[in-house]
mmCIF file of C-alpha atoms in Angstrom:
data_model
loop_
_atom_site.group_PDB
_atom_site.id
_atom_site.type_symbol
_atom_site.label_atom_id
_atom_site.label_comp_id
_atom_site.label_asym_id
_atom_site.label_seq_id
_atom_site.Cartn_x
_atom_site.Cartn_y
_atom_site.Cartn_z
ATOM 1 C CA MET J 221 0.000 0.000 0.000
ATOM 2 C CA SER J 222 2.788 2.433 0.870
ATOM 3 C CA THR J 223 4.280 1.907 -2.581
ATOM 4 C CA VAL J 224 0.932 2.697 -4.210
ATOM 5 C CA ILE J 225 0.511 5.831 -2.086
ATOM 6 C CA THR J 226 4.023 6.958 -2.965
ATOM 7 C CA PHE J 227 3.339 6.513 -6.658
ATOM 8 C CA LEU J 228 -0.003 8.311 -6.526
ATOM 9 C CA LEU J 229 1.439 11.217 -4.601
ATOM 10 C CA PHE J 230 4.767 11.586 -6.303
ATOM 11 C CA GLY J 231 4.476 9.935 -9.737
ATOM 12 C CA PRO J 232 4.164 13.313 -11.507
ATOM 13 C CA LEU J 233 7.201 14.575 -9.596
ATOM 14 C CA ALA J 234 9.206 11.567 -10.759
ATOM 15 C CA CYS J 235 8.193 12.370 -14.318
ATOM 16 C CA CYS J 236 9.558 15.893 -13.972
ATOM 17 C CA LEU J 237 12.780 14.567 -12.485
ATOM 18 C CA VAL J 238 13.394 12.341 -15.493
ATOM 19 C CA GLU J 239 12.892 15.293 -17.822
ATOM 20 C CA ALA J 240 15.244 17.492 -15.797
ATOM 21 C CA GLY J 241 18.076 14.973 -16.126
ATOM 22 C CA SER J 242 17.361 13.712 -19.635
ATOM 23 C CA LYS J 243 19.869 13.545 -22.470
ATOM 24 C CA LEU J 244 19.805 15.878 -25.476
ATOM 25 C CA ALA J 245 18.110 14.234 -28.432
ATOM 26 C CA ILE J 246 20.551 14.899 -31.273
ATOM 27 C CA THR J 247 19.136 13.434 -34.472
ATOM 28 C CA VAL J 248 20.477 12.987 -37.980
ATOM 29 C CA ASN J 249 18.483 14.084 -41.012
ATOM 30 C CA LYS J 250 20.384 13.332 -44.201
ATOM 31 C CA THR J 251 23.610 15.376 -43.933
ATOM 32 C CA ARG J 252 22.765 17.475 -40.869
ATOM 33 C CA PHE J 253 22.443 17.208 -37.085
ATOM 34 C CA TYR J 254 19.334 18.516 -35.372
ATOM 35 C CA ILE J 255 18.116 19.246 -31.865
ATOM 36 C CA GLY J 256 14.371 19.386 -32.266
ATOM 37 C CA ASN J 257 13.731 21.427 -35.404
ATOM 38 C CA GLU J 258 16.998 23.352 -35.164
ATOM 39 C CA ARG J 259 20.108 22.487 -37.105
ATOM 40 C CA PHE J 260 22.950 21.746 -34.651
ATOM 41 C CA PHE J 261 26.708 22.250 -35.066
ATOM 42 C CA LEU J 262 29.422 20.566 -32.984
ATOM 43 C CA SER J 263 32.041 23.155 -31.997
ATOM 44 C CA GLY J 264 35.006 22.529 -29.743
ATOM 45 C CA ALA J 265 38.413 20.912 -29.499
ATOM 46 C CA ASN J 266 40.257 17.673 -29.187
ATOM 47 C CA THR J 267 41.302 16.885 -25.659
ATOM 48 C CA ALA J 268 42.762 13.674 -26.927
ATOM 49 C CA TRP J 269 44.698 12.969 -23.753
ATOM 50 C CA VAL J 270 46.317 14.404 -20.680
ATOM 51 C CA ASN J 271 48.304 11.202 -20.112
ATOM 52 C CA TYR J 272 48.428 9.330 -23.405
ATOM 53 C CA GLY J 273 46.174 6.264 -23.200
ATOM 54 C CA ALA J 274 46.236 6.409 -19.407
ATOM 55 C CA ASP J 275 43.486 8.803 -18.341
ATOM 56 C CA PHE J 276 40.714 6.357 -17.428
ATOM 57 C CA GLY J 277 40.639 3.151 -15.412
ATOM 58 C CA ASN J 278 42.919 1.987 -12.606
ATOM 59 C CA ASN J 279 42.136 5.229 -10.707
ATOM 60 C CA GLN J 280 43.985 7.237 -13.370
ATOM 61 C CA TYR J 281 41.415 9.976 -13.883
ATOM 62 C CA GLU J 282 42.270 11.374 -10.473
ATOM 63 C CA GLN J 283 45.784 12.124 -11.760
ATOM 64 C CA SER J 284 44.508 13.791 -14.948
ATOM 65 C CA ARG J 285 41.408 15.481 -13.596
ATOM 66 C CA GLN J 286 42.709 18.953 -12.753
ATOM 67 C CA GLU J 287 44.095 19.374 -16.260
ATOM 68 C CA PHE J 288 40.867 18.083 -17.799
ATOM 69 C CA LEU J 289 38.857 20.536 -15.688
ATOM 70 C CA TYR J 290 41.048 23.402 -16.862
ATOM 71 C CA LEU J 291 40.630 22.401 -20.500
ATOM 72 C CA LEU J 292 36.892 21.769 -20.212
ATOM 73 C CA SER J 293 36.398 25.177 -18.610
ATOM 74 C CA ASN J 294 38.403 26.961 -21.294
ATOM 75 C CA ILE J 295 36.497 25.328 -24.136
ATOM 76 C CA SER J 296 33.166 25.972 -22.424
ATOM 77 C CA ASP J 297 33.960 29.618 -21.676
ATOM 78 C CA ALA J 298 34.899 30.117 -25.335
ATOM 79 C CA GLY J 299 31.452 28.882 -26.368
ATOM 80 C CA GLY J 300 32.352 25.336 -27.343
ATOM 81 C CA ASN J 301 29.884 22.505 -26.877
ATOM 82 C CA SER J 302 31.940 19.347 -27.411
ATOM 83 C CA MET J 303 35.261 17.541 -26.998
ATOM 84 C CA ARG J 304 36.853 14.551 -28.687
ATOM 85 C CA THR J 305 38.768 12.413 -26.168
ATOM 86 C CA TRP J 306 40.902 9.321 -26.801
ATOM 87 C CA VAL J 307 40.493 6.433 -24.374
ATOM 88 C CA HIS J 308 42.103 2.998 -24.965
ATOM 89 C CA VAL J 309 44.550 4.179 -27.674
ATOM 90 C CA ASP J 310 46.624 0.961 -27.956
ATOM 91 C CA GLY J 311 45.293 -0.880 -24.909
ATOM 92 C CA HIS J 312 48.278 -0.467 -22.622
ATOM 93 C CA THR J 313 46.166 0.459 -19.571
ATOM 94 C CA SER J 314 42.622 -0.241 -20.726
ATOM 95 C CA PRO J 315 40.878 -2.513 -21.464
ATOM 96 C CA HIS J 316 42.204 -5.338 -19.294
ATOM 97 C CA PHE J 317 43.755 -8.155 -21.333
ATOM 98 C CA ASN J 318 44.689 -11.616 -20.091
ATOM 99 C CA SER J 319 48.010 -13.235 -20.953
ATOM 100 C CA THR J 320 46.697 -14.556 -24.279
ATOM 101 C CA GLY J 321 45.346 -11.248 -25.574
ATOM 102 C CA TYR J 322 41.667 -11.688 -24.709
ATOM 103 C CA VAL J 323 39.810 -8.867 -22.982
ATOM 104 C CA ILE J 324 38.445 -9.761 -19.565
ATOM 105 C CA GLY J 325 37.318 -6.350 -18.335
ATOM 106 C CA LEU J 326 37.568 -2.597 -18.774
ATOM 107 C CA ASP J 327 40.566 -2.241 -16.466
ATOM 108 C CA LYS J 328 42.543 -4.190 -13.918
ATOM 109 C CA ASP J 329 41.400 -2.285 -10.808
ATOM 110 C CA GLY J 330 37.734 -1.986 -11.747
ATOM 111 C CA THR J 331 37.503 1.832 -11.624
ATOM 112 C CA PHE J 332 37.088 2.542 -15.342
ATOM 113 C CA LEU J 333 33.348 3.207 -15.273
ATOM 114 C CA ALA J 334 33.658 5.423 -12.212
ATOM 115 C CA ASP J 335 36.591 7.298 -13.776
ATOM 116 C CA PHE J 336 34.859 7.885 -17.082
ATOM 117 C CA GLY J 337 31.573 8.698 -15.355
ATOM 118 C CA ARG J 338 33.302 11.383 -13.324
ATOM 119 C CA TYR J 339 34.749 12.843 -16.521
ATOM 120 C CA LEU J 340 31.247 12.963 -17.989
ATOM 121 C CA ASP J 341 29.972 14.663 -14.832
ATOM 122 C CA ASP J 342 32.743 17.252 -15.123
ATOM 123 C CA ALA J 343 31.877 17.824 -18.780
ATOM 124 C CA ARG J 344 28.179 18.112 -18.022
ATOM 125 C CA ALA J 345 28.838 20.796 -15.412
ATOM 126 C CA ARG J 346 30.380 22.851 -18.231
ATOM 127 C CA ASN J 347 27.797 22.028 -20.941
ATOM 128 C CA ILE J 348 30.258 19.936 -22.937
ATOM 129 C CA LEU J 349 29.428 16.770 -24.887
ATOM 130 C CA VAL J 350 32.147 14.102 -24.902
ATOM 131 C CA PHE J 351 32.924 12.028 -27.991
ATOM 132 C CA ALA J 352 35.035 9.040 -26.968
ATOM 133 C CA THR J 353 37.639 7.747 -29.426
ATOM 134 C CA LEU J 354 38.354 4.118 -28.594
ATOM 135 C CA TRP J 355 41.542 3.309 -30.534
ATOM 136 C CA ASN J 356 44.400 4.971 -32.403
ATOM 137 C CA GLY J 357 45.657 3.798 -35.785
ATOM 138 C CA ALA J 358 48.027 6.709 -36.358
ATOM 139 C CA VAL J 359 50.832 5.489 -34.079
ATOM 140 C CA VAL J 360 51.947 1.957 -33.208
ATOM 141 C CA ASN J 361 53.783 1.397 -29.943
ATOM 142 C CA PRO J 362 56.074 -1.628 -30.441
ATOM 143 C CA GLN J 363 55.558 -2.669 -26.825
ATOM 144 C CA ASN J 364 51.749 -2.695 -26.966
ATOM 145 C CA GLY J 365 50.853 -2.903 -30.632
ATOM 146 C CA SER J 366 50.121 -6.623 -30.448
ATOM 147 C CA LEU J 367 47.132 -6.023 -28.160
ATOM 148 C CA LEU J 368 45.294 -3.892 -30.700
ATOM 149 C CA GLU J 369 46.592 -6.080 -33.506
ATOM 150 C CA GLY J 370 44.907 -9.077 -31.907
ATOM 151 C CA LEU J 371 41.542 -7.337 -31.792
ATOM 152 C CA ILE J 372 41.825 -6.334 -35.454
ATOM 153 C CA THR J 373 42.850 -9.734 -36.795
ATOM 154 C CA ASP J 374 41.246 -12.254 -34.412
ATOM 155 C CA GLU J 375 37.440 -12.322 -34.365
ATOM 156 C CA SER J 376 37.241 -14.129 -31.031
ATOM 157 C CA LYS J 377 39.483 -11.544 -29.356
ATOM 158 C CA LEU J 378 37.436 -8.696 -30.808
ATOM 159 C CA GLN J 379 34.271 -10.332 -29.499
ATOM 160 C CA SER J 380 35.864 -10.621 -26.058
ATOM 161 C CA TYR J 381 36.381 -6.841 -26.060
ATOM 162 C CA ILE J 382 32.794 -6.258 -27.143
ATOM 163 C CA ASP J 383 31.348 -8.606 -24.494
ATOM 164 C CA HIS J 384 33.541 -7.731 -21.522
ATOM 165 C CA ALA J 385 34.317 -4.054 -22.080
ATOM 166 C CA LEU J 386 32.439 -2.195 -24.790
ATOM 167 C CA ILE J 387 28.887 -3.339 -24.036
ATOM 168 C CA PRO J 388 29.215 -2.756 -20.264
ATOM 169 C CA TRP J 389 30.693 0.690 -20.972
ATOM 170 C CA VAL J 390 27.979 1.759 -23.404
ATOM 171 C CA THR J 391 25.287 0.400 -21.103
ATOM 172 C CA ALA J 392 26.646 2.425 -18.188
ATOM 173 C CA VAL J 393 26.868 5.788 -19.979
ATOM 174 C CA LYS J 394 24.269 5.717 -22.743
ATOM 175 C CA ASN J 395 21.830 7.919 -20.811
ATOM 176 C CA HIS J 396 24.390 10.342 -19.424
ATOM 177 C CA PRO J 397 23.613 13.876 -20.679
ATOM 178 C CA ALA J 398 27.286 14.546 -21.499
ATOM 179 C CA MET J 399 27.808 11.378 -23.563
ATOM 180 C CA GLY J 400 27.843 12.838 -27.061
ATOM 181 C CA GLY J 401 28.976 9.892 -29.146
ATOM 182 C CA TRP J 402 31.644 7.399 -30.140
ATOM 183 C CA GLU J 403 34.545 7.075 -32.552
ATOM 184 C CA ILE J 404 35.871 3.596 -33.231
ATOM 185 C CA ILE J 405 39.436 4.358 -34.310
ATOM 186 C CA ASN J 406 41.492 7.411 -35.147
ATOM 187 C CA GLU J 407 43.006 7.243 -38.648
ATOM 188 C CA MET J 408 42.800 3.543 -39.394
ATOM 189 C CA GLU J 409 44.600 4.377 -42.646
ATOM 190 C CA GLY J 410 47.857 4.512 -40.699
ATOM 191 C CA LEU J 411 47.701 0.720 -40.325
ATOM 192 C CA LEU J 412 46.587 -0.138 -43.860
ATOM 193 C CA ILE J 413 48.518 -2.346 -46.234
ATOM 194 C CA THR J 414 48.334 -0.395 -49.486
ATOM 195 C CA GLY J 415 48.511 -1.764 -53.024
ATOM 196 C CA GLU J 416 46.436 -4.876 -52.353
ATOM 197 C CA ARG J 417 44.280 -6.111 -55.211
ATOM 198 C CA SER J 418 40.772 -7.448 -54.562
ATOM 199 C CA HIS J 419 37.782 -8.294 -56.742
ATOM 200 C CA GLU J 420 35.733 -6.488 -54.079
ATOM 201 C CA PRO J 421 36.348 -2.720 -54.452
ATOM 202 C CA CYS J 422 35.761 -2.193 -50.720
ATOM 203 C CA PHE J 423 38.886 -4.218 -49.939
ATOM 204 C CA ASP J 424 41.129 -3.062 -52.796
ATOM 205 C CA THR J 425 43.783 -0.608 -51.619
ATOM 206 C CA ARG J 426 45.646 0.076 -54.847
ATOM 207 C CA PHE J 427 44.098 3.558 -55.001
ATOM 208 C CA LEU J 428 45.958 4.422 -51.774
ATOM 209 C CA VAL J 429 49.449 3.821 -53.145
ATOM 210 C CA GLY J 430 51.412 7.079 -52.866
ATOM 211 C CA SER J 431 48.743 8.721 -50.692
ATOM 212 C CA THR J 432 50.727 8.389 -47.402
ATOM 213 C CA ALA J 433 48.286 5.743 -46.125
ATOM 214 C CA GLY J 434 50.160 3.093 -44.170
ATOM 215 C CA PHE J 435 52.217 5.794 -42.467
ATOM 216 C CA ALA J 436 52.191 3.949 -39.104
ATOM 217 C CA GLY J 437 53.509 0.772 -40.697
ATOM 218 C CA GLU J 438 51.537 -1.302 -43.198
ATOM 219 C CA ARG J 439 50.201 -3.921 -40.813
ATOM 220 C CA ASN J 440 46.571 -4.725 -41.544
ATOM 221 C CA HIS J 441 44.322 -5.759 -44.401
ATOM 222 C CA LEU J 442 41.495 -3.379 -45.136
ATOM 223 C CA LYS J 443 38.835 -6.074 -44.710
ATOM 224 C CA ASP J 444 40.026 -6.759 -41.150
ATOM 225 C CA LEU J 445 39.928 -3.066 -40.261
ATOM 226 C CA LEU J 446 36.439 -2.608 -41.689
ATOM 227 C CA ARG J 447 35.198 -5.647 -39.744
ATOM 228 C CA PHE J 448 36.778 -4.075 -36.649
ATOM 229 C CA LEU J 449 34.683 -0.953 -37.280
ATOM 230 C CA ASN J 450 31.502 -2.826 -38.153
ATOM 231 C CA TRP J 451 31.419 -5.112 -35.132
ATOM 232 C CA GLN J 452 32.093 -2.399 -32.555
ATOM 233 C CA THR J 453 29.649 0.021 -34.150
ATOM 234 C CA ASP J 454 27.003 -2.703 -34.175
ATOM 235 C CA ALA J 455 27.614 -3.383 -30.480
ATOM 236 C CA ILE J 456 27.246 0.306 -29.574
ATOM 237 C CA ARG J 457 24.091 0.798 -31.613
ATOM 238 C CA SER J 458 22.583 -2.468 -30.371
ATOM 239 C CA VAL J 459 22.799 -1.153 -26.812
ATOM 240 C CA ASP J 460 21.966 2.442 -27.740
ATOM 241 C CA PRO J 461 20.117 2.691 -31.086
ATOM 242 C CA GLN J 462 20.275 6.511 -30.961
ATOM 243 C CA ALA J 463 24.049 6.656 -30.461
ATOM 244 C CA LEU J 464 26.142 8.875 -32.716
ATOM 245 C CA VAL J 465 29.049 6.792 -34.052
ATOM 246 C CA THR J 466 31.873 7.693 -36.419
ATOM 247 C CA SER J 467 35.454 6.802 -37.322
ATOM 248 C CA GLY J 468 37.919 9.529 -38.280
ATOM 249 C CA SER J 469 39.647 9.347 -41.667
ATOM 250 C CA TRP J 470 43.158 10.753 -42.142
ATOM 251 C CA ARG J 471 41.903 12.665 -45.197
ATOM 252 C CA GLN J 472 38.917 12.596 -47.551
ATOM 253 C CA TRP J 473 40.652 10.410 -50.131
ATOM 254 C CA SER J 474 39.445 7.320 -48.246
ATOM 255 C CA GLN J 475 36.027 8.710 -47.341
ATOM 256 C CA SER J 476 34.620 9.880 -50.659
ATOM 257 C CA GLY J 477 34.562 8.577 -54.189
ATOM 258 C CA ALA J 478 33.581 11.915 -55.667
ATOM 259 C CA LEU J 479 37.097 13.320 -56.151
ATOM 260 C CA GLY J 480 38.876 10.192 -57.313
ATOM 261 C CA GLY J 481 39.202 8.313 -54.031
ATOM 262 C CA ARG J 482 36.796 5.826 -52.446
ATOM 263 C CA ASN J 483 34.476 5.845 -49.426
ATOM 264 C CA LEU J 484 35.765 2.953 -47.345
ATOM 265 C CA TYR J 485 33.462 4.007 -44.496
ATOM 266 C CA SER J 486 30.247 3.548 -46.487
ATOM 267 C CA ASP J 487 27.437 1.361 -45.219
ATOM 268 C CA HIS J 488 28.084 -1.013 -48.110
ATOM 269 C CA CYS J 489 31.758 -1.537 -47.275
ATOM 270 C CA LEU J 490 31.227 -1.911 -43.529
ATOM 271 C CA LEU J 491 28.441 -4.442 -44.010
ATOM 272 C CA LYS J 492 30.450 -6.276 -46.647
ATOM 273 C CA ALA J 493 33.380 -6.671 -44.257
ATOM 274 C CA GLY J 494 31.608 -7.413 -40.989
ATOM 275 C CA GLY J 495 28.048 -8.400 -41.775
ATOM 276 C CA ARG J 496 26.522 -7.028 -38.592
ATOM 277 C CA PRO J 497 23.389 -5.036 -39.485
ATOM 278 C CA GLN J 498 23.730 -2.121 -37.076
ATOM 279 C CA GLY J 499 27.433 -1.695 -37.734
ATOM 280 C CA THR J 500 27.134 1.398 -39.928
ATOM 281 C CA LEU J 501 28.255 4.895 -38.964
ATOM 282 C CA THR J 502 25.782 7.664 -38.183
ATOM 283 C CA PHE J 503 28.143 10.444 -39.278
ATOM 284 C CA TYR J 504 31.479 10.858 -41.029
ATOM 285 C CA SER J 505 34.536 12.645 -39.650
ATOM 286 C CA THR J 506 37.778 13.651 -41.310
ATOM 287 C CA HIS J 507 41.098 15.409 -40.611
ATOM 288 C CA VAL J 508 42.508 18.401 -42.476
ATOM 289 C CA TYR J 509 46.240 19.140 -42.470
ATOM 290 C CA ALA J 510 48.491 20.797 -45.021
ATOM 291 C CA ILE J 511 51.463 19.038 -46.563
ATOM 292 C CA LEU J 512 54.547 20.398 -44.763
ATOM 293 C CA ASP J 513 52.256 23.286 -43.756
ATOM 294 C CA LEU J 514 52.535 24.596 -47.315
ATOM 295 C CA PHE J 515 49.425 23.482 -49.185
ATOM 296 C CA PHE J 516 46.379 21.272 -48.707
ATOM 297 C CA TRP J 517 45.715 18.014 -50.477
ATOM 298 C CA PRO J 518 43.310 18.503 -53.432
ATOM 299 C CA ASP J 519 40.614 16.600 -51.521
ATOM 300 C CA ALA J 520 41.029 18.620 -48.270
ATOM 301 C CA ALA J 521 37.932 20.027 -46.594
ATOM 302 C CA PHE J 522 39.290 23.576 -46.617
ATOM 303 C CA LYS J 523 39.270 23.444 -50.417
ATOM 304 C CA HIS J 524 35.688 22.196 -50.681
ATOM 305 C CA VAL J 525 32.163 22.484 -49.371
ATOM 306 C CA MET J 526 30.619 19.375 -47.862
ATOM 307 C CA THR J 527 28.446 18.480 -50.839
ATOM 308 C CA ASP J 528 31.508 18.179 -53.082
ATOM 309 C CA TYR J 529 32.100 14.798 -51.423
ATOM 310 C CA GLU J 530 28.629 13.456 -52.303
ATOM 311 C CA LEU J 531 28.155 11.889 -48.881
ATOM 312 C CA ASP J 532 24.880 10.725 -47.369
ATOM 313 C CA LYS J 533 25.565 11.649 -43.729
ATOM 314 C CA PRO J 534 26.841 14.636 -41.713
ATOM 315 C CA LEU J 535 30.566 15.353 -41.958
ATOM 316 C CA VAL J 536 32.543 16.753 -39.006
ATOM 317 C CA LEU J 537 36.042 18.237 -39.341
ATOM 318 C CA ALA J 538 37.475 16.326 -36.394
ATOM 319 C CA GLU J 539 41.091 17.544 -36.534
ATOM 320 C CA PHE J 540 42.686 20.686 -37.965
ATOM 321 C CA SER J 541 44.970 23.438 -36.747
ATOM 322 C CA GLN J 542 46.420 26.789 -37.629
ATOM 323 C CA ALA J 543 49.880 25.238 -37.153
ATOM 324 C CA GLY J 544 49.074 22.742 -39.899
ATOM 325 C CA GLY J 545 46.811 25.007 -41.893
ATOM 326 C CA ALA J 546 48.849 26.362 -44.825
ATOM 327 C CA ARG J 547 48.700 29.901 -43.408
ATOM 328 C CA MET J 548 44.936 29.676 -42.873
ATOM 329 C CA THR J 549 44.073 31.160 -39.455
ATOM 330 C CA ILE J 550 42.202 29.169 -36.836
ATOM 331 C CA THR J 551 39.309 31.625 -36.988
ATOM 332 C CA ASP J 552 39.054 31.239 -40.758
ATOM 333 C CA GLN J 553 39.030 27.468 -40.344
ATOM 334 C CA PHE J 554 36.141 27.489 -37.868
ATOM 335 C CA LEU J 555 34.223 29.984 -40.000
ATOM 336 C CA TRP J 556 34.804 27.905 -43.139
ATOM 337 C CA ALA J 557 33.310 24.857 -41.428
ATOM 338 C CA TYR J 558 30.340 26.806 -40.084
ATOM 339 C CA GLN J 559 29.380 29.121 -42.946
ATOM 340 C CA LYS J 560 31.106 28.177 -46.226
ATOM 341 C CA GLY J 561 28.674 27.567 -49.084
ATOM 342 C CA SER J 562 24.884 27.318 -49.051
ATOM 343 C CA VAL J 563 22.848 25.819 -46.218
ATOM 344 C CA ARG J 564 22.969 22.349 -47.797
ATOM 345 C CA GLN J 565 26.714 22.520 -48.415
ATOM 346 C CA ARG J 566 28.020 23.058 -44.893
ATOM 347 C CA TYR J 567 29.879 20.816 -42.498
ATOM 348 C CA SER J 568 28.315 19.706 -39.214
ATOM 349 C CA GLY J 569 31.122 20.283 -36.753
ATOM 350 C CA ALA J 570 34.676 21.445 -36.086
ATOM 351 C CA TRP J 571 37.163 20.236 -33.444
ATOM 352 C CA SER J 572 40.602 21.862 -33.345
ATOM 353 C CA TRP J 573 43.779 19.892 -32.554
ATOM 354 C CA GLN J 574 44.534 19.639 -29.633
ATOM 355 C CA SER J 575 43.900 21.440 -26.363
ATOM 356 C CA VAL J 576 46.905 20.125 -24.412
ATOM 357 C CA SER J 577 49.137 21.391 -27.244
ATOM 358 C CA SER J 578 50.838 18.054 -27.858
ATOM 359 C CA GLY J 579 50.979 15.810 -30.889
ATOM 360 C CA GLY J 580 51.998 16.883 -34.366
ATOM 361 C CA ALA J 581 50.744 20.207 -35.789
ATOM 362 C CA SER J 582 49.020 21.125 -32.538
ATOM 363 C CA ASP J 583 47.930 24.677 -31.764
ATOM 364 C CA THR J 584 48.231 26.301 -28.377
ATOM 365 C CA LEU J 585 45.115 26.351 -26.231
ATOM 366 C CA LYS J 586 45.003 30.140 -26.613
ATOM 367 C CA THR J 587 44.876 29.841 -30.393
ATOM 368 C CA GLN J 588 42.146 27.203 -30.289
ATOM 369 C CA VAL J 589 40.044 29.221 -27.846
ATOM 370 C CA LYS J 590 40.229 32.123 -30.294
ATOM 371 C CA GLY J 591 38.814 29.972 -33.075
ATOM 372 C CA ILE J 592 36.064 28.453 -30.941
ATOM 373 C CA HIS J 593 35.104 31.886 -29.627
ATOM 374 C CA SER J 594 34.489 33.092 -33.195
ATOM 375 C CA LEU J 595 31.362 30.908 -33.237
ATOM 376 C CA LYS J 596 30.249 31.492 -29.642
ATOM 377 C CA GLY J 597 26.480 31.770 -29.323
ATOM 378 C CA SER J 598 25.886 31.335 -33.055
ATOM 379 C CA ASN J 599 22.517 30.017 -34.135
ATOM 380 C CA ASN J 600 22.211 30.864 -37.809
ATOM 381 C CA GLN J 601 19.940 28.220 -39.277
ATOM 382 C CA THR J 602 20.951 29.216 -42.816
ATOM 383 C CA GLN J 603 24.582 28.477 -41.888
ATOM 384 C CA GLY J 604 25.903 25.858 -39.449
ATOM 385 C CA GLY J 605 23.054 26.150 -36.966
ATOM 386 C CA ARG J 606 22.789 26.150 -33.204
ATOM 387 C CA ILE J 607 25.869 25.800 -31.012
ATOM 388 C CA ALA J 608 24.835 26.588 -27.417
ATOM 389 C CA ILE J 609 23.471 23.695 -25.359
ATOM 390 C CA HIS J 610 22.361 23.348 -21.751
ATOM 391 C CA ILE J 611 22.878 19.998 -20.072
ATOM 392 C CA GLN J 612 23.925 21.203 -16.605
ATOM 393 C CA LYS J 613 22.009 20.082 -13.566
ATOM 394 C CA THR J 614 19.850 23.007 -12.541
ATOM 395 C CA LYS J 615 19.203 23.966 -8.961
ATOM 396 C CA SER J 616 15.551 23.105 -9.444
ATOM 397 C CA SER J 617 16.336 19.611 -10.729
ATOM 398 C CA TRP J 618 18.701 19.055 -7.789
ATOM 399 C CA PHE J 619 15.980 20.180 -5.383
ATOM 400 C CA VAL J 620 13.360 17.951 -7.015
ATOM 401 C CA SER J 621 15.744 15.014 -6.866
ATOM 402 C CA ARG J 622 16.455 15.475 -3.162
ATOM 403 C CA LEU J 623 12.787 16.061 -2.351
ATOM 404 C CA LEU J 624 11.694 12.974 -4.234
ATOM 405 C CA GLN J 625 14.324 10.829 -2.538
ATOM 406 C CA TRP J 626 13.230 12.074 0.878
ATOM 407 C CA MET J 627 9.535 11.519 0.187
ATOM 408 C CA ILE J 628 10.040 8.021 -1.140
ATOM 409 C CA SER J 629 12.187 7.069 1.861
ATOM 410 C CA TRP J 630 9.615 8.588 4.246
ATOM 411 C CA PHE J 631 6.550 6.978 2.724
ATOM 412 C CA GLY J 632 8.102 3.885 1.157
#
């Protein structure tokens, strides 16, 4: 009876509480993001790491947290709404592997979910959405490369990661207001074996010869890498059908067939390689750097509008910098992404590289803040769209939460 009374008295209050803490509904309509009826633009920076591959799990976030808070606050104050953050990288601290290369958990000490959840809480307090990048294909550490290699080449090892790490992680954070989305691997092209012939165009890498693909050491067949993407994406979207999922290309040559390259990230290629039905990306993302900081590749995003690539999903510029921008200023880069071309021709996001000012061609935080600030408060629906979001806990939602907890404990 007490349970019934509690529900009758406080059911409406519980409804309001759920709404106060609910997650933003970011939807995809063709090549654009939306919140409600408003076009939405992701604006912010990479905070790829504070301690490379060692920020989450095994109580490591506590060591990185003050720097993350500083970076989150700077990006938020500049008007940014999102951050791209690398997590496992090569697997040297997370997930937890056994001696034979199978994944048996998210981390050895069992603090990964608490660590990452605290990071999301910190981001939420500053109205920042986090996009988690799982792996890195741009650099291979000889001491740890075999762990990632095993997941790419061995289906049973990849499934062990999905079952014992990825699904529990997605399940734990899928409703968190600051969980923006997922990226499977940064620049898989670094690992590609180029020049391979295949009767299936999705697996033929001859078009990449001379493109700089394979720059991290030509280690993996394209089919294996695409299966790697397909299976993890399917796992994420099976747990959270509304999840935003991408995988960042090193340039547009491997993400569009319109300018002479090929879209390896297409639904067709991912399904062909992995066969899992929900293993297709919800948006594309690419990186834009000049050659020796002198000139851009012909397919570079700062030489084109989005529709030049003839893609069927939103496209986010997930890495770029003034330092690697062929004399193009950071402000001009953000403005290009937000307003270049007609309303149907524009990109859907821009993340500068990278806020801790480390890694190749990285800008200082001050420079990146300047670029992000150029879009602060923008909401031009004929250009990139809305930028400002509000996902913070409000005082009223905190009060309702406490009141509801007290009433249920009193009457229940």
